[in-house]
Amino acid sequence: MELTLRPWAMRDANELRPLLDDPEVRTWTRALAPRDWIRSQAVEGRHGFAVVRDGALAGHVALKMPRPFEWEIGYWIAAHARRQGLASWAVDEATRWGFAEFAMSEVALIHNVDNLGSCGVARRCGYLLAEELPPSAGYPLPGHRHVRTLA
Ligand SMILES: CC(C)(COP(=O)(O)OP(=O)(O)OC[C@H]1O[C@@H](n2cnc3c(N)ncnc32)[C@H](O)[C@@H]1OP(=O)(O)O)[C@@H](O)C(=O)NCCC(=O)NCCS
């Protein structure tokens, strides 16, 4: 199995369409047409990458800076590729890339308490639970804020 991260490209639009239509993915990403979604991944303060397995799109990971100097990681994996370690691999790769590339001392990973998969990804990638968050806009349930610091 060959796994790579690479920037999104317009040629990905057709293959991306059914992945964006997955209701679990839709919950956590902006409802945009594939080409607009791809454009939205390469804007200031956001570095989005396609997760590619053996040449096929399998997911997405993005390092973003929602507020100045505050980094956060986001991700989703295609339904057919879940529970196979892909999110853990992609989040770890993107985190290490960010530490090497930017003056970044910590990255946050935030998820709803019922998202056990995300809690598992955080555990496997060295994102320690930093605080429990009350419900807020975009996060209807209480949440977990995990943090990984530069080793
Ligand atoms: C959450 C998500 C990214 C996990 O991706 P994944 O590739 O399946 O995760 P991994 O295979 O790397 O699993 C990491 C750990 O979480 C566990 N896990 C994954 N999905 C799980 C689930 N649904 N329930 C319980 N545990 C789960 C795995 O068993 C693994 O634990 P382990 O180290 O003890 O074996 C994926 O389910 C997804 O894309 N969901 C929809 C979008 C989403 O929720 N994005 C995140 C928003 S915060």
Short mmCIF file of C-alpha atoms and ligand atoms in Angstrom, two decimals:
data_model
loop_
_atom_site.label_atom_id
_atom_site.label_comp_id
_atom_site.label_asym_id
_atom_site.label_seq_id
_atom_site.Cartn_x
_atom_site.Cartn_y
_atom_site.Cartn_z
CA MET A 1 0.00 0.00 0.00
CA GLU A 2 1.39 3.42 -0.98
CA LEU A 3 0.16 6.47 0.93
CA THR A 4 0.93 10.04 -0.08
CA LEU A 5 -0.18 13.57 0.76
CA ARG A 6 -0.26 16.07 -2.07
CA PRO A 7 -1.94 19.43 -2.72
CA TRP A 8 -5.45 19.23 -4.17
CA ALA A 9 -5.66 19.77 -7.94
CA MET A 10 -8.58 20.68 -10.22
CA ARG A 11 -8.25 17.29 -11.93
CA ASP A 12 -9.46 15.71 -8.64
CA ALA A 13 -12.96 17.24 -8.96
CA ASN A 14 -14.81 14.23 -10.43
CA GLU A 15 -13.25 11.71 -8.08
CA LEU A 16 -13.85 14.04 -5.13
CA ARG A 17 -17.59 14.57 -5.80
CA PRO A 18 -18.90 11.31 -4.24
CA LEU A 19 -16.54 11.66 -1.28
CA LEU A 20 -17.91 15.14 -0.48
CA ASP A 21 -21.46 13.76 -0.76
CA ASP A 22 -20.91 11.42 2.21
CA PRO A 23 -23.18 12.78 4.99
CA GLU A 24 -20.50 12.30 7.67
CA VAL A 25 -18.03 14.29 5.60
CA ARG A 26 -20.63 16.97 4.83
CA THR A 27 -21.09 17.58 8.54
CA TRP A 28 -17.47 18.68 8.85
CA THR A 29 -16.69 20.41 5.60
CA ARG A 30 -18.18 23.31 3.70
CA ALA A 31 -21.00 22.44 1.28
CA LEU A 32 -19.31 23.55 -1.92
CA ALA A 33 -19.16 22.14 -5.44
CA PRO A 34 -15.96 20.10 -5.87
CA ARG A 35 -14.04 22.71 -7.87
CA ASP A 36 -14.93 25.48 -5.39
CA TRP A 37 -14.07 23.17 -2.50
CA ILE A 38 -10.65 22.48 -4.06
CA ARG A 39 -10.06 26.22 -4.52
CA SER A 40 -10.96 26.78 -0.87
CA GLN A 41 -8.10 24.54 0.27
CA ALA A 42 -5.33 26.78 -1.00
CA VAL A 43 -6.22 30.11 0.56
CA GLU A 44 -4.22 32.15 3.02
CA GLY A 45 -3.99 30.43 6.41
CA ARG A 46 -5.02 26.99 5.13
CA HIS A 47 -2.90 24.16 3.75
CA GLY A 48 -5.12 21.33 2.54
CA PHE A 49 -3.83 18.02 1.16
CA ALA A 50 -5.39 15.07 -0.57
CA VAL A 51 -4.72 11.72 1.08
CA VAL A 52 -3.96 9.34 -1.79
CA ARG A 53 -3.81 5.57 -1.40
CA ASP A 54 -2.41 3.55 -4.29
CA GLY A 55 -3.24 6.38 -6.69
CA ALA A 56 -6.87 6.84 -5.54
CA LEU A 57 -8.30 9.65 -3.40
CA ALA A 58 -8.95 8.39 0.13
CA GLY A 59 -9.30 11.51 2.26
CA HIS A 60 -8.24 14.99 3.22
CA VAL A 61 -6.15 16.69 5.88
CA ALA A 62 -5.67 20.43 6.41
CA LEU A 63 -3.58 22.59 8.67
CA LYS A 64 -5.35 25.88 9.21
CA MET A 65 -4.88 29.06 11.17
CA PRO A 66 -8.37 30.18 12.21
CA ARG A 67 -6.89 32.99 14.31
CA PRO A 68 -3.44 34.55 14.06
CA PHE A 69 -0.77 32.15 15.36
CA GLU A 70 -3.35 29.52 16.38
CA TRP A 71 -3.04 26.33 14.35
CA GLU A 72 -5.67 23.64 14.05
CA ILE A 73 -5.86 20.38 12.12
CA GLY A 74 -8.93 19.08 10.28
CA TYR A 75 -9.49 15.90 8.27
CA TRP A 76 -11.87 13.36 6.84
CA ILE A 77 -11.44 9.93 5.33
CA ALA A 78 -13.62 8.39 2.60
CA ALA A 79 -16.15 5.91 4.04
CA HIS A 80 -14.61 2.95 2.20
CA ALA A 81 -11.16 3.70 3.66
CA ARG A 82 -12.04 4.20 7.35
CA ARG A 83 -10.75 2.12 10.27
CA GLN A 84 -7.53 1.30 8.41
CA GLY A 85 -5.21 3.82 10.02
CA LEU A 86 -5.36 6.42 7.22
CA ALA A 87 -6.47 9.39 9.31
CA SER A 88 -3.80 8.63 11.91
CA TRP A 89 -1.15 8.44 9.20
CA ALA A 90 -2.31 11.65 7.47
CA VAL A 91 -2.67 13.70 10.66
CA ASP A 92 0.77 12.67 11.87
CA GLU A 93 2.36 13.47 8.48
CA ALA A 94 0.65 16.87 8.19
CA THR A 95 1.52 17.77 11.79
CA ARG A 96 5.20 16.93 11.35
CA TRP A 97 5.22 18.86 8.05
CA GLY A 98 3.72 21.89 9.79
CA PHE A 99 6.27 21.83 12.61
CA ALA A 100 9.07 21.69 10.04
CA GLU A 101 7.60 24.35 7.76
CA PHE A 102 6.23 27.01 10.09
CA ALA A 103 7.07 28.70 13.39
CA MET A 104 4.38 26.61 15.02
CA SER A 105 4.77 25.38 18.58
CA GLU A 106 1.42 23.61 18.99
CA VAL A 107 -1.54 22.40 16.95
CA ALA A 108 -5.10 21.79 18.18
CA LEU A 109 -7.44 18.96 17.16
CA ILE A 110 -11.07 19.63 18.08
CA HIS A 111 -13.97 17.20 17.87
CA ASN A 112 -17.42 16.51 19.27
CA VAL A 113 -17.39 14.17 22.27
CA ASP A 114 -19.31 11.52 20.33
CA ASN A 115 -16.70 11.37 17.55
CA LEU A 116 -14.83 8.34 18.86
CA GLY A 117 -12.85 8.01 15.64
CA SER A 118 -11.40 11.50 16.09
CA CYS A 119 -10.57 10.79 19.72
CA GLY A 120 -8.73 7.68 18.47
CA VAL A 121 -6.84 9.70 15.87
CA ALA A 122 -5.82 12.22 18.54
CA ARG A 123 -4.57 9.43 20.82
CA ARG A 124 -2.59 7.74 18.07
CA CYS A 125 -1.01 11.01 16.88
CA GLY A 126 0.14 12.37 20.24
CA TYR A 127 -2.57 15.03 20.57
CA LEU A 128 -3.22 15.13 24.33
CA LEU A 129 -6.60 16.13 25.75
CA ALA A 130 -6.19 19.77 26.82
CA GLU A 131 -9.76 20.77 27.70
CA GLU A 132 -13.42 19.93 27.38
CA LEU A 133 -15.36 22.54 25.41
CA PRO A 134 -19.00 23.56 25.84
CA PRO A 135 -21.26 23.40 22.75
CA SER A 136 -20.72 26.32 20.38
CA ALA A 137 -21.44 27.43 16.83
CA GLY A 138 -20.43 24.59 14.52
CA TYR A 139 -20.05 22.17 17.44
CA PRO A 140 -23.54 21.32 18.73
CA LEU A 141 -22.27 18.88 21.37
CA PRO A 142 -19.60 19.37 24.02
CA GLY A 143 -16.18 18.91 22.50
CA HIS A 144 -12.64 17.86 23.16
CA ARG A 145 -9.71 20.09 22.41
CA HIS A 146 -6.54 18.03 22.03
CA VAL A 147 -3.12 19.60 21.54
CA ARG A 148 0.15 18.31 20.13
CA THR A 149 3.22 20.35 21.00
CA LEU A 150 6.52 20.54 19.17
CA ALA A 151 8.64 17.73 20.61
C1 LIG B 1 -12.95 10.31 12.18
C2 LIG B 1 -12.24 9.70 10.96
C3 LIG B 1 -11.40 10.78 10.29
C4 LIG B 1 -11.33 8.54 11.43
O1 LIG B 1 -10.58 8.12 10.31
P1 LIG B 1 -9.95 6.65 10.23
O2 LIG B 1 -9.01 6.61 9.09
O3 LIG B 1 -11.05 5.66 10.23
O4 LIG B 1 -9.16 6.58 11.61
P2 LIG B 1 -7.99 5.53 11.98
O5 LIG B 1 -8.23 4.27 11.19
O6 LIG B 1 -6.69 6.20 11.84
O7 LIG B 1 -8.35 5.23 13.50
C5 LIG B 1 -7.70 5.86 14.61
C6 LIG B 1 -8.18 5.20 15.88
O8 LIG B 1 -9.57 5.51 16.09
C7 LIG B 1 -10.33 4.31 16.14
N1 LIG B 1 -11.58 4.57 15.43
C8 LIG B 1 -11.74 5.00 14.16
N2 LIG B 1 -13.04 5.15 13.87
C9 LIG B 1 -13.72 4.81 14.99
C10 LIG B 1 -15.10 4.74 15.31
N3 LIG B 1 -16.04 5.08 14.40
N4 LIG B 1 -15.44 4.33 16.56
C11 LIG B 1 -14.51 4.01 17.47
N5 LIG B 1 -13.17 4.06 17.23
C12 LIG B 1 -12.79 4.43 16.00
C13 LIG B 1 -9.50 3.27 15.43
O9 LIG B 1 -9.80 1.96 15.83
C14 LIG B 1 -8.10 3.69 15.87
O10 LIG B 1 -7.89 3.30 17.21
P3 LIG B 1 -6.69 2.32 17.64
O11 LIG B 1 -5.44 3.14 17.55
O12 LIG B 1 -7.03 1.95 19.05
O13 LIG B 1 -6.71 1.19 16.66
C15 LIG B 1 -13.29 9.13 9.96
O14 LIG B 1 -14.19 8.28 10.63
C16 LIG B 1 -14.09 10.21 9.24
O15 LIG B 1 -13.64 10.75 8.23
N6 LIG B 1 -15.27 10.56 9.78
C17 LIG B 1 -16.12 11.57 9.15
C18 LIG B 1 -15.52 12.98 9.19
C19 LIG B 1 -15.02 13.38 10.57
O16 LIG B 1 -15.58 13.01 11.58
N7 LIG B 1 -13.92 14.17 10.57
C20 LIG B 1 -13.31 14.64 11.80
C21 LIG B 1 -14.04 15.85 12.35
S1 LIG B 1 -13.34 16.36 13.92
#
